[in-house]
Amino acid sequence: MDDIRWLDESEQRAWRAYLTMQSRLNARLNRRLQADSDLSISDFAVLVELTDSAENRVRAFELARTLQWEKSRLSHHLARMQRRGLIGREECPSDARGAFIVITPTGRKAIDEAAPHHVETVRRLFFDGLTPEQIQTLQTIPDHVLDRLAADECE
Amino acid sequence: MDDIRWLDESEQRAWRAYLTMQSRLNARLNRRLQADSDLSISDFAVLVELTDSAENRVRAFELARTLQWEKSRLSHHLARMQRRGLIGREECPSDARGAFIVITPTGRKAIDEAAPHHVETVRRLFFDGLTPEQIQTLQTIPDHVLDRLAADECE
DNA sequence: TAAGATTGAAACCTCAATCTTA
DNA sequence: TAAGATTGAGGTTTCAATCTTA
C-alpha cells in the first residue's frame, strides 16, 4: 500500500460522473415506478424473473442466484410481496426444503401495467439521444467489470 | 401509451448489463470498504465532502445539495456518524437555524486510512483494462443522462 | 454436514409531520 | 410564509443465528 495508484484527472471525473448518474438515475426510476405503478425496482425485478420463466414459477434459490440477492433479503422481500398479493408459494414435490415462487393474477396485472411506463421512462432518461457507438461501449464496460468482479471474488 | 417504444435487442442487452454491473459493483465496493475500513460508501461520501471543503466544515444543507440526499436521510445519517465519533457539529453564527458539520480527528483518520484501499479497489475492479476511449465514453454517458434527468424534473 | 429457506436485530432510506428561526 | 433541520413510522437491506430436510 506504499505506492498508491491514485486516479488521474480523467479517471477521477469519469468515476464521479458515473457515481452521480447511478445514484440519481436509480432514485428517479424508483420514484417514477412507485408513483406510476406502486412498485419498487426490486418488486419489478422479481416480477420480471417470474414472467420470464417458462411456467411462471421459479425456485427461491434460483431467484436469489439470478438477482444476486442474499437469501435473507429475498426471503424478507418475498414475504412483503406475498402480503401484498403479488406472489404466492407452492410446495416443491421433489425437494421438501424448498418452495416454488409463483406470480399471482394481481402480480401479473401489476407488471403488465407497469412495464410500458417503465420502459418509456428508461428510454426517455437513458437511451434517447445515445448514439449506437455509446450503446455499444455501454455493453463492453459492464462485460469487463463483471469479469473483474468474478476474478476478485476468488482471490 | 398505445405505441410503446420497447427496447430493441441491443438496448435490452445494454440495459440489463448496466443494471447487473451497477448492483454487483456497488455491493462489492460496499463490502470491501466495510471490511477494510469499517465505513459504508455513504460514510465515505460524507467524509470526502468534508475533507474537500476549505475549512473542513460544511453546512448541512450544502451536503444535502452536493450529495443529492434528502435532508431527512442526511440528518439520520449524520446522527449515526456523530454517534460513532466521525463527525461533529458547530453552531453557525450567521444563521441560528443551521449548523456546520465538521470532521473529527477520528473521522480524518478513518478516511485517510480508507482512501488508499478504496481507490485501489475501484482501480482493480473498474479502471484496469479499460481503454482511454472507453473512459472517454464513460464520461459522455453520465453527462447525457444527467441532462435528461434535469429535463425530466421540470416537466 | 451441507443446502434451502426463515427469523430477528440493527442499520439504512423515504415520507410526512414538526420544530425553530429568517 | 418559507428555509434549515430533526423526528418517528414504516419499508428495505445486511448480518448472524436458526430451522428443516438432503
Short mmCIF file of C-alpha atoms (C1' of nucleotides) in Angstrom, two decimals:
data_model
loop_
_atom_site.label_atom_id
_atom_site.label_comp_id
_atom_site.label_asym_id
_atom_site.label_seq_id
_atom_site.Cartn_x
_atom_site.Cartn_y
_atom_site.Cartn_z
CA MET A 1 0.00 0.00 0.00
CA ASP A 2 3.00 2.28 -0.32
CA ASP A 3 2.82 3.41 -3.92
CA ILE A 4 -0.87 4.05 -4.35
CA ARG A 5 -2.14 4.20 -7.89
CA TRP A 6 -4.44 7.21 -7.42
CA LEU A 7 -6.91 8.02 -10.18
CA ASP A 8 -5.74 10.56 -12.72
CA GLU A 9 -7.89 13.56 -13.51
CA SER A 10 -9.78 11.93 -16.34
CA GLU A 11 -10.46 8.79 -14.32
CA GLN A 12 -11.48 10.88 -11.37
CA ARG A 13 -14.02 12.79 -13.45
CA ALA A 14 -15.33 9.64 -15.08
CA TRP A 15 -15.75 7.90 -11.74
CA ARG A 16 -17.54 10.79 -10.07
CA ALA A 17 -19.76 11.21 -13.11
CA TYR A 18 -20.64 7.54 -13.04
CA LEU A 19 -21.44 7.59 -9.33
CA THR A 20 -23.61 10.65 -9.68
CA MET A 21 -25.52 9.28 -12.64
CA GLN A 22 -26.00 5.97 -10.97
CA SER A 23 -27.50 7.28 -7.78
CA ARG A 24 -29.71 9.90 -9.38
CA LEU A 25 -30.98 7.65 -12.13
CA ASN A 26 -31.79 4.97 -9.62
CA ALA A 27 -33.63 7.35 -7.38
CA ARG A 28 -35.64 8.73 -10.26
CA LEU A 29 -36.55 5.34 -11.70
CA ASN A 30 -37.67 4.19 -8.30
CA ARG A 31 -39.82 7.24 -7.66
CA ARG A 32 -41.42 7.07 -11.10
CA LEU A 33 -42.16 3.38 -10.85
CA GLN A 34 -43.56 3.85 -7.38
CA ALA A 35 -45.71 6.79 -8.42
CA ASP A 36 -46.94 5.25 -11.68
CA SER A 37 -47.37 1.67 -10.61
CA ASP A 38 -46.89 1.32 -6.86
CA LEU A 39 -43.92 -1.00 -7.38
CA SER A 40 -40.28 -0.66 -6.40
CA ILE A 41 -37.41 -1.51 -8.73
CA SER A 42 -36.90 -4.64 -6.64
CA ASP A 43 -40.55 -5.68 -6.95
CA PHE A 44 -40.25 -5.13 -10.67
CA ALA A 45 -37.11 -7.24 -10.94
CA VAL A 46 -38.75 -10.15 -9.13
CA LEU A 47 -41.87 -9.99 -11.29
CA VAL A 48 -39.78 -9.87 -14.47
CA GLU A 49 -37.95 -13.02 -13.45
CA LEU A 50 -41.23 -14.78 -12.77
CA THR A 51 -42.84 -13.78 -16.07
CA ASP A 52 -39.69 -14.67 -17.99
CA SER A 53 -39.73 -18.19 -16.66
CA ALA A 54 -41.40 -20.99 -18.60
CA GLU A 55 -44.10 -21.92 -16.11
CA ASN A 56 -44.30 -18.64 -14.23
CA ARG A 57 -42.78 -20.41 -11.27
CA VAL A 58 -39.22 -20.26 -10.02
CA ARG A 59 -37.44 -21.83 -7.09
CA ALA A 60 -36.48 -19.27 -4.47
CA PHE A 61 -32.80 -20.14 -4.64
CA GLU A 62 -32.91 -19.64 -8.42
CA LEU A 63 -34.26 -16.16 -7.87
CA ALA A 64 -31.53 -15.47 -5.37
CA ARG A 65 -28.93 -16.60 -7.87
CA THR A 66 -30.18 -14.66 -10.90
CA LEU A 67 -30.93 -11.49 -8.97
CA GLN A 68 -27.74 -11.94 -6.93
CA TRP A 69 -29.60 -11.21 -3.73
CA GLU A 70 -28.76 -12.57 -0.32
CA LYS A 71 -31.17 -15.33 0.53
CA SER A 72 -32.20 -13.35 3.57
CA ARG A 73 -33.02 -10.29 1.53
CA LEU A 74 -35.00 -12.40 -0.88
CA SER A 75 -36.91 -14.06 1.91
CA HIS A 76 -37.90 -10.76 3.52
CA HIS A 77 -38.81 -9.24 0.17
CA LEU A 78 -40.92 -12.17 -0.95
CA ALA A 79 -42.74 -12.12 2.38
CA ARG A 80 -43.70 -8.49 1.80
CA MET A 81 -44.71 -9.15 -1.80
CA GLN A 82 -46.82 -12.08 -0.69
CA ARG A 83 -48.52 -9.89 1.90
CA ARG A 84 -49.42 -7.51 -0.92
CA GLY A 85 -50.77 -10.34 -3.03
CA LEU A 86 -48.20 -10.03 -5.83
CA ILE A 87 -46.74 -13.50 -5.50
CA GLY A 88 -47.61 -16.84 -3.94
CA ARG A 89 -45.83 -20.01 -2.96
CA GLU A 90 -46.30 -23.63 -3.93
CA GLU A 91 -44.77 -26.72 -2.45
CA CYS A 92 -41.93 -28.32 -4.30
CA PRO A 93 -42.64 -32.04 -4.71
CA SER A 94 -39.04 -33.00 -5.43
CA ASP A 95 -37.42 -31.16 -2.53
CA ALA A 96 -39.39 -30.59 0.64
CA ARG A 97 -36.96 -27.94 1.86
CA GLY A 98 -37.71 -25.57 -0.97
CA ALA A 99 -40.67 -23.79 -2.49
CA PHE A 100 -41.78 -22.52 -5.85
CA ILE A 101 -42.49 -18.83 -6.09
CA VAL A 102 -45.42 -18.11 -8.42
CA ILE A 103 -46.83 -14.90 -9.80
CA THR A 104 -50.46 -14.23 -8.88
CA PRO A 105 -53.05 -12.66 -11.19
CA THR A 106 -52.62 -9.48 -9.16
CA GLY A 107 -48.87 -9.60 -9.73
CA ARG A 108 -49.35 -10.29 -13.42
CA LYS A 109 -51.68 -7.33 -13.73
CA ALA A 110 -49.23 -5.11 -11.85
CA ILE A 111 -46.27 -5.91 -14.11
CA ASP A 112 -48.32 -5.73 -17.29
CA GLU A 113 -49.47 -2.26 -16.39
CA ALA A 114 -46.11 -1.12 -15.06
CA ALA A 115 -43.86 -2.31 -17.88
CA PRO A 116 -44.88 0.16 -20.60
CA HIS A 117 -44.47 3.17 -18.33
CA HIS A 118 -41.18 1.89 -17.03
CA VAL A 119 -39.73 1.22 -20.47
CA GLU A 120 -40.83 4.64 -21.59
CA THR A 121 -39.08 6.18 -18.59
CA VAL A 122 -35.87 4.24 -19.21
CA ARG A 123 -35.95 5.26 -22.85
CA ARG A 124 -36.59 8.89 -22.11
CA LEU A 125 -33.99 9.20 -19.35
CA PHE A 126 -31.32 6.96 -20.74
CA PHE A 127 -31.39 5.80 -24.34
CA ASP A 128 -32.90 8.72 -26.22
CA GLY A 129 -30.02 10.64 -27.70
CA LEU A 130 -27.36 7.99 -27.14
CA THR A 131 -25.51 7.01 -30.30
CA PRO A 132 -25.19 3.35 -31.32
CA GLU A 133 -21.49 3.65 -30.51
CA GLN A 134 -22.25 4.74 -26.99
CA ILE A 135 -24.71 1.90 -26.57
CA GLN A 136 -22.07 -0.47 -27.90
CA THR A 137 -19.48 0.79 -25.43
CA LEU A 138 -22.07 0.63 -22.71
CA GLN A 139 -22.12 -3.08 -23.20
CA THR A 140 -18.39 -3.62 -23.24
CA ILE A 141 -17.83 -1.86 -19.93
CA PRO A 142 -20.18 -4.00 -17.84
CA ASP A 143 -18.77 -7.10 -19.51
CA HIS A 144 -15.33 -6.02 -18.44
CA VAL A 145 -16.33 -5.06 -14.91
CA LEU A 146 -18.23 -8.29 -14.34
CA ASP A 147 -15.12 -10.19 -15.34
CA ARG A 148 -13.13 -8.20 -12.82
CA LEU A 149 -15.68 -8.83 -10.12
CA ALA A 150 -15.56 -12.53 -10.79
CA ALA A 151 -11.76 -12.52 -10.67
CA ASP A 152 -11.77 -10.55 -7.45
CA GLU A 153 -14.14 -12.95 -5.78
CA CYS A 154 -11.84 -15.93 -5.67
CA GLU A 155 -8.72 -14.15 -4.57
CA MET B 1 -49.28 4.72 -24.11
CA ASP B 2 -50.60 2.92 -27.18
CA ASP B 3 -47.49 2.59 -29.32
CA ILE B 4 -44.87 1.67 -26.79
CA ARG B 5 -41.29 2.16 -27.84
CA TRP B 6 -39.94 -1.10 -26.43
CA LEU B 7 -36.19 -1.53 -26.24
CA ASP B 8 -34.60 -3.33 -29.17
CA GLU B 9 -32.35 -6.28 -28.57
CA SER B 10 -29.15 -4.28 -28.34
CA GLU B 11 -30.67 -1.76 -25.97
CA GLN B 12 -32.17 -4.55 -23.92
CA ARG B 13 -28.79 -6.21 -23.52
CA ALA B 14 -27.06 -2.94 -22.73
CA TRP B 15 -29.65 -2.04 -20.11
CA ARG B 16 -29.55 -5.39 -18.37
CA ALA B 17 -25.76 -5.37 -18.44
CA TYR B 18 -25.70 -1.92 -16.91
CA LEU B 19 -28.16 -2.88 -14.16
CA THR B 20 -26.23 -6.02 -13.32
CA MET B 21 -22.89 -4.26 -13.21
CA GLN B 22 -24.27 -1.46 -11.14
CA SER B 23 -25.78 -3.58 -8.42
CA ARG B 24 -22.89 -6.02 -8.15
CA LEU B 25 -20.19 -3.38 -8.24
CA ASN B 26 -21.99 -1.41 -5.59
CA ALA B 27 -22.40 -4.39 -3.35
CA ARG B 28 -18.74 -5.33 -3.70
CA LEU B 29 -17.43 -1.83 -3.08
CA ASN B 30 -19.57 -1.58 0.00
CA ARG B 31 -18.45 -4.89 1.41
CA ARG B 32 -14.78 -4.18 0.74
CA LEU B 33 -14.93 -0.73 2.26
CA GLN B 34 -16.78 -2.10 5.27
CA ALA B 35 -14.34 -4.96 5.72
CA ASP B 36 -11.18 -2.90 5.14
CA SER B 37 -12.16 0.29 6.91
CA ASP B 38 -15.46 -0.12 8.74
CA LEU B 39 -17.09 2.56 6.60
CA SER B 40 -20.02 2.44 4.21
CA ILE B 41 -19.99 4.10 0.80
CA SER B 42 -22.27 6.75 2.27
CA ASP B 43 -19.93 7.40 5.20
CA PHE B 44 -17.10 7.68 2.71
CA ALA B 45 -19.00 10.15 0.54
CA VAL B 46 -19.74 12.41 3.50
CA LEU B 47 -16.14 12.35 4.69
CA VAL B 48 -14.87 13.14 1.19
CA GLU B 49 -17.09 16.20 1.02
CA LEU B 50 -15.84 17.38 4.39
CA THR B 51 -12.16 16.92 3.56
CA ASP B 52 -12.63 18.55 0.15
CA SER B 53 -14.01 21.70 1.72
CA ALA B 54 -11.74 24.62 2.53
CA GLU B 55 -12.17 24.68 6.30
CA ASN B 56 -13.22 21.09 6.83
CA ARG B 57 -16.66 22.36 7.70
CA VAL B 58 -19.78 22.35 5.55
CA ARG B 59 -23.33 23.48 6.17
CA ALA B 60 -25.73 20.55 6.34
CA PHE B 61 -27.90 21.85 3.53
CA GLU B 62 -24.79 22.13 1.34
CA LEU B 63 -24.05 18.50 1.97
CA ALA B 64 -27.61 17.61 1.10
CA ARG B 65 -27.31 19.53 -2.15
CA THR B 66 -23.97 18.14 -3.32
CA LEU B 67 -24.73 14.58 -2.29
CA GLN B 68 -28.30 14.96 -3.55
CA TRP B 69 -29.64 13.35 -0.41
CA GLU B 70 -32.98 14.06 1.16
CA LYS B 71 -32.47 16.27 4.16
CA SER B 72 -34.06 13.60 6.28
CA ARG B 73 -31.64 10.96 5.10
CA LEU B 74 -28.76 13.29 5.75
CA SER B 75 -29.99 14.08 9.22
CA HIS B 76 -30.36 10.43 10.18
CA HIS B 77 -27.02 9.55 8.67
CA LEU B 78 -25.15 12.39 10.34
CA ALA B 79 -26.67 11.42 13.68
CA ARG B 80 -25.28 7.92 13.27
CA MET B 81 -21.87 9.20 12.16
CA GLN B 82 -21.77 11.56 15.11
CA ARG B 83 -22.60 8.70 17.48
CA ARG B 84 -19.59 6.89 16.04
CA GLY B 85 -17.38 9.93 16.52
CA LEU B 86 -16.70 10.51 12.82
CA ILE B 87 -18.18 13.98 12.61
CA GLY B 88 -19.23 16.80 14.92
CA ARG B 89 -21.38 19.89 14.76
CA GLU B 90 -20.69 23.55 15.35
CA GLU B 91 -23.08 26.43 15.65
CA CYS B 92 -23.48 28.69 12.68
CA PRO B 93 -23.09 32.31 13.80
CA SER B 94 -24.77 33.81 10.75
CA ASP B 95 -27.86 31.60 10.74
CA ALA B 96 -29.10 30.17 14.02
CA ARG B 97 -31.30 27.62 12.22
CA GLY B 98 -28.38 25.81 10.68
CA ALA B 99 -25.22 24.06 11.76
CA PHE B 100 -21.77 23.38 10.43
CA ILE B 101 -20.78 19.78 10.06
CA VAL B 102 -17.12 19.22 10.88
CA ILE B 103 -14.85 16.24 10.52
CA THR B 104 -13.33 14.99 13.79
CA PRO B 105 -9.79 13.65 14.19
CA THR B 106 -11.34 10.18 14.29
CA GLY B 107 -13.15 10.86 11.02
CA ARG B 108 -9.99 12.26 9.45
CA LYS B 109 -8.06 9.19 10.49
CA ALA B 110 -10.79 6.91 9.13
CA ILE B 111 -10.86 8.49 5.67
CA ASP B 112 -7.08 8.78 5.43
CA GLU B 113 -6.74 5.09 6.10
CA ALA B 114 -9.69 4.08 3.95
CA ALA B 115 -8.95 6.10 0.81
CA PRO B 116 -5.91 4.17 -0.47
CA HIS B 117 -7.65 0.82 -0.15
CA HIS B 118 -10.79 2.15 -1.72
CA VAL B 119 -9.01 3.71 -4.70
CA GLU B 120 -7.10 0.51 -5.20
CA THR B 121 -10.37 -1.45 -5.22
CA VAL B 122 -12.00 0.94 -7.68
CA ARG B 123 -8.99 0.72 -9.93
CA ARG B 124 -8.78 -3.02 -9.79
CA LEU B 125 -12.49 -3.64 -10.33
CA PHE B 126 -13.25 -0.87 -12.75
CA PHE B 127 -10.48 1.04 -14.50
CA ASP B 128 -7.77 -1.54 -15.00
CA GLY B 129 -8.13 -2.77 -18.55
CA LEU B 130 -10.43 -0.02 -19.78
CA THR B 131 -9.12 1.84 -22.80
CA PRO B 132 -8.91 5.65 -22.81
CA GLU B 133 -11.71 5.61 -25.39
CA GLN B 134 -13.94 3.68 -23.03
CA ILE B 135 -13.15 6.06 -20.21
CA GLN B 136 -13.90 8.96 -22.52
CA THR B 137 -17.27 7.50 -23.49
CA LEU B 138 -17.93 6.72 -19.87
CA GLN B 139 -17.92 10.41 -19.25
CA THR B 140 -20.21 11.36 -22.08
CA ILE B 141 -22.97 8.99 -20.99
CA PRO B 142 -23.45 10.37 -17.48
CA ASP B 143 -23.34 13.89 -18.89
CA HIS B 144 -26.12 12.98 -21.22
CA VAL B 145 -28.21 11.16 -18.65
CA LEU B 146 -27.88 13.96 -16.11
CA ASP B 147 -29.18 16.37 -18.74
CA ARG B 148 -32.14 14.10 -19.30
CA LEU B 149 -32.81 13.84 -15.60
CA ALA B 150 -32.77 17.59 -15.27
CA ALA B 151 -35.14 17.98 -18.21
CA ASP B 152 -37.48 15.35 -16.79
CA GLU B 153 -37.59 17.05 -13.43
CA CYS B 154 -39.43 20.15 -14.53
CA GLU B 155 -41.98 18.54 -16.72
"C1'" DT C 1 -22.50 -31.84 7.14
"C1'" DA C 2 -24.48 -29.03 3.87
"C1'" DA C 3 -28.33 -26.86 1.14
"C1'" DG C 4 -32.79 -24.31 1.02
"C1'" DA C 5 -35.01 -21.18 3.49
"C1'" DT C 6 -36.77 -18.15 7.59
"C1'" DT C 7 -36.13 -15.10 11.56
"C1'" DG C 8 -34.73 -11.04 14.48
"C1'" DA C 9 -31.87 -7.28 15.30
"C1'" DA C 10 -29.67 -3.31 13.68
"C1'" DA C 11 -28.55 -0.20 10.11
"C1'" DC C 12 -30.48 2.42 6.38
"C1'" DC C 13 -33.80 5.16 3.46
"C1'" DT C 14 -38.29 7.58 2.45
"C1'" DC C 15 -42.20 10.06 3.56
"C1'" DA C 16 -44.87 13.12 6.19
"C1'" DA C 17 -45.18 15.90 10.20
"C1'" DT C 18 -42.91 19.02 13.11
"C1'" DC C 19 -39.85 22.48 15.24
"C1'" DT C 20 -37.21 26.72 15.06
"C1'" DT C 21 -35.54 30.82 13.04
"C1'" DA C 22 -35.39 34.08 8.65
"C1'" DT D 1 -44.61 32.01 4.76
"C1'" DA D 2 -40.54 29.71 3.80
"C1'" DA D 3 -35.83 27.74 4.79
"C1'" DG D 4 -32.76 24.75 7.68
"C1'" DA D 5 -33.06 20.93 10.17
"C1'" DT D 6 -34.95 16.93 13.26
"C1'" DT D 7 -38.19 13.26 14.42
"C1'" DG D 8 -40.93 8.96 14.09
"C1'" DA D 9 -43.08 5.45 11.48
"C1'" DG D 10 -42.67 2.04 8.17
"C1'" DG D 11 -40.40 -0.24 4.35
"C1'" DT D 12 -35.71 -2.12 2.94
"C1'" DT D 13 -31.13 -4.45 3.40
"C1'" DT D 14 -27.46 -6.89 5.91
"C1'" DC D 15 -25.58 -9.99 9.18
"C1'" DA D 16 -25.65 -13.79 12.14
"C1'" DA D 17 -28.28 -17.41 14.11
"C1'" DT D 18 -31.57 -20.86 13.36
"C1'" DC D 19 -34.67 -24.42 11.48
"C1'" DT D 20 -35.66 -28.26 8.44
"C1'" DT D 21 -34.66 -31.64 5.07
"C1'" DA D 22 -30.98 -33.82 1.69
#
